[in-house]
Coordinates of C-alpha atoms and ligand atoms in Angstrom, one line a residue:
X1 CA -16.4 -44.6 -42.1
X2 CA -17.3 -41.2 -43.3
X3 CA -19.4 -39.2 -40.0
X4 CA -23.3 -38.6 -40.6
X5 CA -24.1 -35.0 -40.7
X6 CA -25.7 -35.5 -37.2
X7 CA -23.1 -36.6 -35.7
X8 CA -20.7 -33.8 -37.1
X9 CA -23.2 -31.6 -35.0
X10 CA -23.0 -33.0 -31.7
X11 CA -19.3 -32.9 -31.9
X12 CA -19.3 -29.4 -32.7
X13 CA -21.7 -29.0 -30.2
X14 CA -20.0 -30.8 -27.6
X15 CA -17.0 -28.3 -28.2
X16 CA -18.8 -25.3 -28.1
X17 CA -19.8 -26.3 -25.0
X18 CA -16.7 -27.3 -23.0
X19 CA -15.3 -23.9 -24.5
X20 CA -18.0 -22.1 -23.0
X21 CA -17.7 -24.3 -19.6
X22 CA -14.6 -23.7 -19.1
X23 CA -14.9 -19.9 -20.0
X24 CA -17.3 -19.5 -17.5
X25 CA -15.6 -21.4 -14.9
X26 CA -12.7 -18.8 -15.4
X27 CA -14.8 -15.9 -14.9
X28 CA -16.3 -17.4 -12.0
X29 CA -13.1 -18.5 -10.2
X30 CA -11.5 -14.5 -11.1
X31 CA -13.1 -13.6 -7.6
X32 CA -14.8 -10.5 -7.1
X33 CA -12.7 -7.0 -7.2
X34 CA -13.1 -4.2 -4.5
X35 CA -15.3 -1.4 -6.0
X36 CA -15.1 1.2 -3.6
X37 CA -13.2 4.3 -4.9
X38 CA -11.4 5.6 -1.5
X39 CA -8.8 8.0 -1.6
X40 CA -5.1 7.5 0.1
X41 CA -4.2 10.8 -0.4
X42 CA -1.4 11.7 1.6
X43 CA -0.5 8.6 3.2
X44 CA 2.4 6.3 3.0
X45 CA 2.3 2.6 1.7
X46 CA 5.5 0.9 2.2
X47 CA 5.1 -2.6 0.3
X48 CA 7.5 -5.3 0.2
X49 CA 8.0 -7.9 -2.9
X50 CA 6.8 -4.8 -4.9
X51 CA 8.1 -6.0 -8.0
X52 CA 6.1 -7.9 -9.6
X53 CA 2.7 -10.1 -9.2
X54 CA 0.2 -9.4 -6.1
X55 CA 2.6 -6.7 -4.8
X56 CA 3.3 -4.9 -7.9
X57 CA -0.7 -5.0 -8.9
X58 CA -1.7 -3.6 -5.2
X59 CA 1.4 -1.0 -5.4
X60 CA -0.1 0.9 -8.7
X61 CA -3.7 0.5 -7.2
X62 CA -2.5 2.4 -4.2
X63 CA -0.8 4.8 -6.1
X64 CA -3.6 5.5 -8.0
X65 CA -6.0 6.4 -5.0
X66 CA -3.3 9.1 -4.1
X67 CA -0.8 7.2 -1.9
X68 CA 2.9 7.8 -2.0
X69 CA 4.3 4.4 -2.5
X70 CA 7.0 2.6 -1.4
X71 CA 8.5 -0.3 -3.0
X72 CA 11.2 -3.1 -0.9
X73 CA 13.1 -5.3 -3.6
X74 CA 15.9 -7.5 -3.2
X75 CA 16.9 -6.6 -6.9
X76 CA 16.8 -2.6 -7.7
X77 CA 16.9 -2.7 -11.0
X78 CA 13.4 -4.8 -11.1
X79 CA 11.9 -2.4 -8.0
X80 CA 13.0 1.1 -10.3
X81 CA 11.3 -0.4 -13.7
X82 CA 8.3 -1.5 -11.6
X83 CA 8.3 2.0 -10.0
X84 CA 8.7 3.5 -13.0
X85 CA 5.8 1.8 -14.8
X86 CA 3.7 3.1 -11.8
X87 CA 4.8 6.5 -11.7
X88 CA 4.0 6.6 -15.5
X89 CA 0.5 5.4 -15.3
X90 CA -0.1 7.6 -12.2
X91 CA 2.0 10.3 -12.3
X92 CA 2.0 9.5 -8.4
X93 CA 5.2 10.0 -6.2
X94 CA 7.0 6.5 -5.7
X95 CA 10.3 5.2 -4.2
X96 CA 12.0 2.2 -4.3
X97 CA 14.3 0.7 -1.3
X98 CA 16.9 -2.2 -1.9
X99 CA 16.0 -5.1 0.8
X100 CA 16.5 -8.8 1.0
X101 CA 13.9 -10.8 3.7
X102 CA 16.5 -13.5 3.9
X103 CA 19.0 -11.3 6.0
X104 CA 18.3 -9.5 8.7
X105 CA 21.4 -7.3 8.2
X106 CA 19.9 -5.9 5.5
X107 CA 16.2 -5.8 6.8
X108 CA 18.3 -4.0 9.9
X109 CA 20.0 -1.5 7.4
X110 CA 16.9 -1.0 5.1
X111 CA 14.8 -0.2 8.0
X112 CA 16.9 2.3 9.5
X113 CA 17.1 4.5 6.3
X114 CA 13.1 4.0 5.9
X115 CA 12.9 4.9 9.5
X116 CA 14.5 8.1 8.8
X117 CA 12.8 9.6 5.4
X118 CA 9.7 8.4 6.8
X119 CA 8.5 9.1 9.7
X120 CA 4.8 8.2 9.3
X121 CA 4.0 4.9 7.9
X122 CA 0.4 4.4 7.2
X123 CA -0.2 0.8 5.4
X124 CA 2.6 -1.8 5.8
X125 CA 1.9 -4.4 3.3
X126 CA 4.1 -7.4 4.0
X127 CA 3.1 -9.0 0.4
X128 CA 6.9 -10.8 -0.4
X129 CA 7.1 -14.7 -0.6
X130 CA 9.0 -17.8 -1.7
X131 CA 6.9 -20.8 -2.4
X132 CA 7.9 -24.3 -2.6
X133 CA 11.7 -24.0 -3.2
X134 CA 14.4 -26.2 -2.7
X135 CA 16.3 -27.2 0.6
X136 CA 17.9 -23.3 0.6
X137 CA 19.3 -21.2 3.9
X138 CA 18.7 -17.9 4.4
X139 CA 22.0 -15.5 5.2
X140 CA 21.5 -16.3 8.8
X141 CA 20.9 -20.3 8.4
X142 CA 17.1 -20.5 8.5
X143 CA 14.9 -22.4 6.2
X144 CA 14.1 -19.9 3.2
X145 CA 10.6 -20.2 3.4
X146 CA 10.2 -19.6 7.8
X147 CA 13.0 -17.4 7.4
X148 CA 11.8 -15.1 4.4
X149 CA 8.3 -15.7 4.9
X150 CA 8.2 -15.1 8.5
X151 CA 11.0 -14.4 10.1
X152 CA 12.4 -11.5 7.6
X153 CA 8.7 -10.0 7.7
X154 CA 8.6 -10.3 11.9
X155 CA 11.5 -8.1 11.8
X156 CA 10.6 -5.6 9.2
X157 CA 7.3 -4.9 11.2
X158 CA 8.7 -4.5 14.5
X159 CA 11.6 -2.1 13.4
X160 CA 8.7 0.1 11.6
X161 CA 6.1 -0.2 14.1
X162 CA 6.8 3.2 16.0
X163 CA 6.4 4.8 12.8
X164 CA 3.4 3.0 12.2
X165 CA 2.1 3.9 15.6
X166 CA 3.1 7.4 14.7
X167 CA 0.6 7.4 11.8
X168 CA -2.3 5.9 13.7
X169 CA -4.6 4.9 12.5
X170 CA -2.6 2.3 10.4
X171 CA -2.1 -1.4 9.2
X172 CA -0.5 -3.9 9.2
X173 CA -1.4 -6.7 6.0
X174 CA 0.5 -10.1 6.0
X175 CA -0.1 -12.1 2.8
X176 CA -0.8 -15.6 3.9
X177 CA -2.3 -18.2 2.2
X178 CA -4.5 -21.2 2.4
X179 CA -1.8 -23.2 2.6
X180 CA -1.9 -22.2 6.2
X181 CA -4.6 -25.0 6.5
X182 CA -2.1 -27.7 5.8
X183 CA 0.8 -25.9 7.9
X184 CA 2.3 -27.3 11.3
X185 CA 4.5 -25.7 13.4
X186 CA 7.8 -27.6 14.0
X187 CA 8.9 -26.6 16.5
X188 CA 11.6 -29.3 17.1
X189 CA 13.2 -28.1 13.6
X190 CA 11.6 -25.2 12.5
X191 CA 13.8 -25.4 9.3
X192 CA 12.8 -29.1 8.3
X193 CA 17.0 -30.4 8.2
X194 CA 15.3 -33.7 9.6
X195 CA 13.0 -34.1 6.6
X196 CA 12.7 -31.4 4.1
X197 CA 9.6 -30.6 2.3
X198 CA 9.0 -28.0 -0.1
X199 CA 5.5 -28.2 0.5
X200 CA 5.7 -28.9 4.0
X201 CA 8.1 -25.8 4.7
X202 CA 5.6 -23.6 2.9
X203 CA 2.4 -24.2 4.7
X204 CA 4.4 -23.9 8.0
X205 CA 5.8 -20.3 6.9
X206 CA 1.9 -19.1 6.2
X207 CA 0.5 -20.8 9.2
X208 CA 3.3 -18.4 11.0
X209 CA 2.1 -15.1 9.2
X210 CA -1.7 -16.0 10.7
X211 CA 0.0 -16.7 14.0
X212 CA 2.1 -13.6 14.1
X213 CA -1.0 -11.7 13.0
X214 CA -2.8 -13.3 16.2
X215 CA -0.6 -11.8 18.7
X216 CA 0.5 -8.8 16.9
X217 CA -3.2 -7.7 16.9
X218 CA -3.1 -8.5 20.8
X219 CA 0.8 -6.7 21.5
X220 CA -0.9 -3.5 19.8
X221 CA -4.4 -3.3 21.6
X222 CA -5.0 0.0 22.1
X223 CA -2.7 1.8 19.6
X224 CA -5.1 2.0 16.6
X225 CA -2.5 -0.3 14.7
X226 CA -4.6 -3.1 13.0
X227 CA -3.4 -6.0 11.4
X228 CA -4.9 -8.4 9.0
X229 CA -4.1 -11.5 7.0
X230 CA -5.0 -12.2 3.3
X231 CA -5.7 -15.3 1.2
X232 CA -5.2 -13.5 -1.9
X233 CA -7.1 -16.9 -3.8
X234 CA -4.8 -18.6 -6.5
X235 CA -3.2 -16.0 -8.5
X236 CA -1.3 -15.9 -11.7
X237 CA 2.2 -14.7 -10.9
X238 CA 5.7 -15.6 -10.7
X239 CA 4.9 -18.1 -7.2
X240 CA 5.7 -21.2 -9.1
X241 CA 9.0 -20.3 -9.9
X242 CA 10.6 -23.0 -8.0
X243 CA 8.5 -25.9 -8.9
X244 CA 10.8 -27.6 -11.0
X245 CA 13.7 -27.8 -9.3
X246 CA 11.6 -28.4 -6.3
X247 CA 9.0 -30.8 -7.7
X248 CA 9.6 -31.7 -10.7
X249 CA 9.6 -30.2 -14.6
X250 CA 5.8 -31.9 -15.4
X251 CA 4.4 -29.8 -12.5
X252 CA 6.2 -26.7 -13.1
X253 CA 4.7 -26.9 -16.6
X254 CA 1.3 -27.9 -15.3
X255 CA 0.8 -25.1 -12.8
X256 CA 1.9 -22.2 -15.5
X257 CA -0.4 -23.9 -18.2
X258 CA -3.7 -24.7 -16.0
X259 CA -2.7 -20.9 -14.1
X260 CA -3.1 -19.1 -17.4
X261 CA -6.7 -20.9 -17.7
X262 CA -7.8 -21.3 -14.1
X263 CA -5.7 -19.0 -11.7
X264 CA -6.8 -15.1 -11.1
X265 CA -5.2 -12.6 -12.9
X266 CA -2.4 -10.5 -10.7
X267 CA -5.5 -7.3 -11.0
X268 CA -7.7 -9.7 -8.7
X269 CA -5.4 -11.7 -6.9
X270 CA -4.5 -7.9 -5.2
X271 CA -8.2 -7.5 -4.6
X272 CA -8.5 -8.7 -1.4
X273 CA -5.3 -7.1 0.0
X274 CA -6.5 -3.5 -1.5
X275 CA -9.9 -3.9 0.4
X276 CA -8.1 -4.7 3.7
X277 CA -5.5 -2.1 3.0
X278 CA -8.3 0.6 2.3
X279 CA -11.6 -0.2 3.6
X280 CA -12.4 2.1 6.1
X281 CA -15.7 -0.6 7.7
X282 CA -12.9 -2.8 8.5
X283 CA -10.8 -3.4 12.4
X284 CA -9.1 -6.5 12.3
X285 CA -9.6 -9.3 10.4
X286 CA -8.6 -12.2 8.2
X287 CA -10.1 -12.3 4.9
X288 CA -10.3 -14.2 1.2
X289 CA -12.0 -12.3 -1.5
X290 CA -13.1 -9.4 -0.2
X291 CA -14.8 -11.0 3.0
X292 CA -14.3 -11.8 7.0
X293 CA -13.0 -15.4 6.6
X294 CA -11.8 -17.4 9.8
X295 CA -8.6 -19.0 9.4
X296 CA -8.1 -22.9 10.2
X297 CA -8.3 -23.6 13.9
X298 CA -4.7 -24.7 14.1
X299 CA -3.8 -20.7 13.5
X300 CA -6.3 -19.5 16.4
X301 CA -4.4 -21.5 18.9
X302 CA -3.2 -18.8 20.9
X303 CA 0.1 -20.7 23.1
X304 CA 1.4 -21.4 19.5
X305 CA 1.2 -17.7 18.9
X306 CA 3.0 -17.4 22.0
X307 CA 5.5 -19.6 21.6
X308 CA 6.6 -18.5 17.9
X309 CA 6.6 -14.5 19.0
X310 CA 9.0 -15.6 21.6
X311 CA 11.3 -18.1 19.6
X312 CA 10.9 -15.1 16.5
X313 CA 12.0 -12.3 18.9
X314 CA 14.9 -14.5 20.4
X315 CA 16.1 -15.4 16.7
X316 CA 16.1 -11.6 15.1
X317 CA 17.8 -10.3 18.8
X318 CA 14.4 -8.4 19.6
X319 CA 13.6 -10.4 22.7
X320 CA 14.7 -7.2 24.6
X321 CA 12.4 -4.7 22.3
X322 CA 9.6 -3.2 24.1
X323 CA 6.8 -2.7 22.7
Ligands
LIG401 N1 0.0 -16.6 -6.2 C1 -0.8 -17.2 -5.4 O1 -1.6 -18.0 -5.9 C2 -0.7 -17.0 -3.9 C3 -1.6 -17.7 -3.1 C4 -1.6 -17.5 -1.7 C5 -0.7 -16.6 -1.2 N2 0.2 -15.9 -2.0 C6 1.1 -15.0 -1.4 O2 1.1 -13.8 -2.0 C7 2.4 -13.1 -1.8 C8 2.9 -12.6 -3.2 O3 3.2 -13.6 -4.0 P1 3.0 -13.6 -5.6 O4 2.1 -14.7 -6.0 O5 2.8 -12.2 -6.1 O6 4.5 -14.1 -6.0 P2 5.7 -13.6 -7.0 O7 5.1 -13.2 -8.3 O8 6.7 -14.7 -7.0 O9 6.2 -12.3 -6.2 C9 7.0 -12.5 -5.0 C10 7.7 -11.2 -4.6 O10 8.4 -11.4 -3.4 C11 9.8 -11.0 -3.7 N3 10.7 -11.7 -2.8 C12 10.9 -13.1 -2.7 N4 11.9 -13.3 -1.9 C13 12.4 -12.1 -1.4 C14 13.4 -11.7 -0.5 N5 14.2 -12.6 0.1 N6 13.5 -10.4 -0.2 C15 12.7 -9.5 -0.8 N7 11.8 -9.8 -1.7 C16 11.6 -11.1 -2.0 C17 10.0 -11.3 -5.1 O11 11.1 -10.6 -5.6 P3 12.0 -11.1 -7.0 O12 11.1 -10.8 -8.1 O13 13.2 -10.2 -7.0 O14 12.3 -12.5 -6.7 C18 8.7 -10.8 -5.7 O15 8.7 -9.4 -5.8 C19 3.3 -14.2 -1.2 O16 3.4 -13.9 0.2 C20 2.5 -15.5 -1.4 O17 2.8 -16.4 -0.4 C21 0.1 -16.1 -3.3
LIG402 C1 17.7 -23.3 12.3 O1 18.9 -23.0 11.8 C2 19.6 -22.0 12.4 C3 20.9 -21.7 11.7 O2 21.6 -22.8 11.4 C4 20.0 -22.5 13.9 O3 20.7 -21.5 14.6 C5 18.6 -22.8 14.6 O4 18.9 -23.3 15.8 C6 17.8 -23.8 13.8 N1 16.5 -23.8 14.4 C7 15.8 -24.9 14.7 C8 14.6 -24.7 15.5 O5 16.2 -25.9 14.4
LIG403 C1 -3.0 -29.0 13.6 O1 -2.1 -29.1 14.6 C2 -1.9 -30.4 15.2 C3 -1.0 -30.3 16.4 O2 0.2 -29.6 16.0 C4 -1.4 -31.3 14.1 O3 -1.3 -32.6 14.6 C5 -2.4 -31.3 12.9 O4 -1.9 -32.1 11.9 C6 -2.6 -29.9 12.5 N1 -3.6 -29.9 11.5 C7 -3.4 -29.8 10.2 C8 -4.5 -29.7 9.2 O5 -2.2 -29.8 9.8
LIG404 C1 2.7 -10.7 9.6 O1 3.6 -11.8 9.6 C2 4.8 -11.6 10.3 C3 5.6 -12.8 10.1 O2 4.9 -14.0 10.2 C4 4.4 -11.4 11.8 O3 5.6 -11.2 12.6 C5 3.5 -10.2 11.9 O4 3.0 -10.0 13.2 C6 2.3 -10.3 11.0 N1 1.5 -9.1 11.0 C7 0.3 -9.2 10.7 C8 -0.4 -7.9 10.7 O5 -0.3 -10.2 10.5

């Protein structure tokens, strides 16, 4: 049956109009971006996960406002092209440092040579993440996730924070997520051997960047070191990596093909991190785009912040480290 010429139109109506629905629900789920045009001139950023998505986005917006920035990769030859690409587009001084999360010998080394070509650290941005991966170990045995997530990042800020104090006042910015909502601690088996679940390991790991956060805020009371943690929203980048040998192959696909539509791009996904790593209104705070946003009760519970500094500190050897 041939179509009427009436119905022809509401057809192409209908499309135009999920187009445009769907166009406009992209724009409005992009977030806002941070407008203000602050300066950072003269100050150090040392950034970890530099390489690419959120991190590699805030890195060149920092550069731009005048910061010397530094970049911590696991694989140099991605850090020096990222670097590169930044220098080129800001002509602004960068370096690169070689570091993998998931050993704390090399967090240990790479902090040490950090420590000593820079003295003043003024923004610590601890941006790099693994999401969703297999069952994998870390050098040291830990769960990837807690142990890159957390545990790599808990040692990294401890061995700079004298060089952050020596810079005050600085920050301290811990990329979490709002996975953290749907994160328990587990403390019986922090790395999940009973039951492993990608999901399940990730939303623990960001649940301890809010708690670390918690009592790192309280351990540096008085020094003009503030800390904040970051939902950066759901951003476009490499995250999903792991889905399908994790998940499975359908979701993999699905998360890159409704993330190219739906997701932020990387430029506002590092929105919220530049405002907290810049703004000068703010203390200390936990924030999604651009605002003050309270975290889920379950990371405000102060014993738990307690009790993972402790277990943390015993686990990297820093029980002894005075603060
Ligand atoms: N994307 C989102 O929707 C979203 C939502 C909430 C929170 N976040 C958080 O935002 C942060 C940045 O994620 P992203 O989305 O930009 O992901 P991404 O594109 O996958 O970037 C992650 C970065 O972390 C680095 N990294 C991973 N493991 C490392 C290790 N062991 N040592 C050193 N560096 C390591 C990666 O280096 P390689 O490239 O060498 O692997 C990469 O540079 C993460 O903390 C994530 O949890 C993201
Ligand atoms: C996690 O694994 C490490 C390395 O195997 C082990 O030393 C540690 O006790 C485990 N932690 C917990 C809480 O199970
Ligand atoms: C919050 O923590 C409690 C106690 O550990 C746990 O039972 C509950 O499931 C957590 N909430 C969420 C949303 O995971
Ligand atoms: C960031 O997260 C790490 C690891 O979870 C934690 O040790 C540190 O105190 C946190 N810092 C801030 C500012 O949130």
């Amino acid at each position: 049956m041939p179509f009427k010429e009436w119905q022809i139109e509401i057809y192409v109506f209908i499309g135009i109009a999920s187009v445009g629905g769907v166009v406009l629900l992209r724009l409005w789920l992009q977030g806002p971006s941070y407008k203000k045009k602050t300066r950072l001139d003269g100050k150090v950023v040392v950034i970890t996960g530099a390489n690419t998505g959120i991190g590699k986005e805030t890195a060149l917006d920092l550069a731009k406002r005048g910061a010397r920035v530094i970049l911590i990769c696991r694989d140099l030859t991605k850090g020096k092209k990222a670097a590169d690409e930044i220098f080129l587009s800001t002509n602004s001084d960068v370096g690169v440092y070689h570091m993998d999360l998931a050993s704390f010998d090399s967090i240990r080394r790479t902090s040490e040579a950090l420590k000593q070509q820079e003295p003043q650290i003024h923004i610590l941005i601890n941006n790099a993440g693994v999401m969703m991966c297999p069952e994998w170990r870390t050098t040291d045995g830990y769960e990837l996730q807690f142990g890159t997530n957390h545990l790599g990042h808990f040692l990294f800020t401890l061995l700079l924070l004298d060089n952050l104090k020596a810079a005050a006042p600085s920050r301290i910015i811990n990329l979490s997520s709002i996975a953290h909502t749907q994160g328990r601690m587990h403390w019986e088996d922090l790395n999940l051997t009973e039951n492993y679940d990608p999901k399940e390991a990730y939303c623990q790991s960001k649940l301890a960047n809010i708690l670390f956060t918690k009592k790192l805020a309280k351990v540096l009371e008085g020094t003009r070191v503030t800390t904040y943690a970051v939902h950066p929203g759901v951003v476009q980048t490499e995250l999903g990596r792991h889905l399908e040998q994790s998940v499975n192959r359908f979701i993999h696909w699905a998360f890159h093909f409704f993330g190219k539509i739906f997701f932020k791009t990387v430029r506002k996904g590092a929105q919220t991190t530049i405002y907290c790593a810049v703004d000068e209104s703010l203390t200390q705070e936990t924030g999604h785009d651009c605002k003050r946003k309270e975290p889920h009760n379950n990371a405000s519970n102060e014993y738990d912040a307690e009790k993972l500094w402790e277990i943390s500190a015993k686990i990297v050897s820093m029980d002894q480290f005075s603060l």
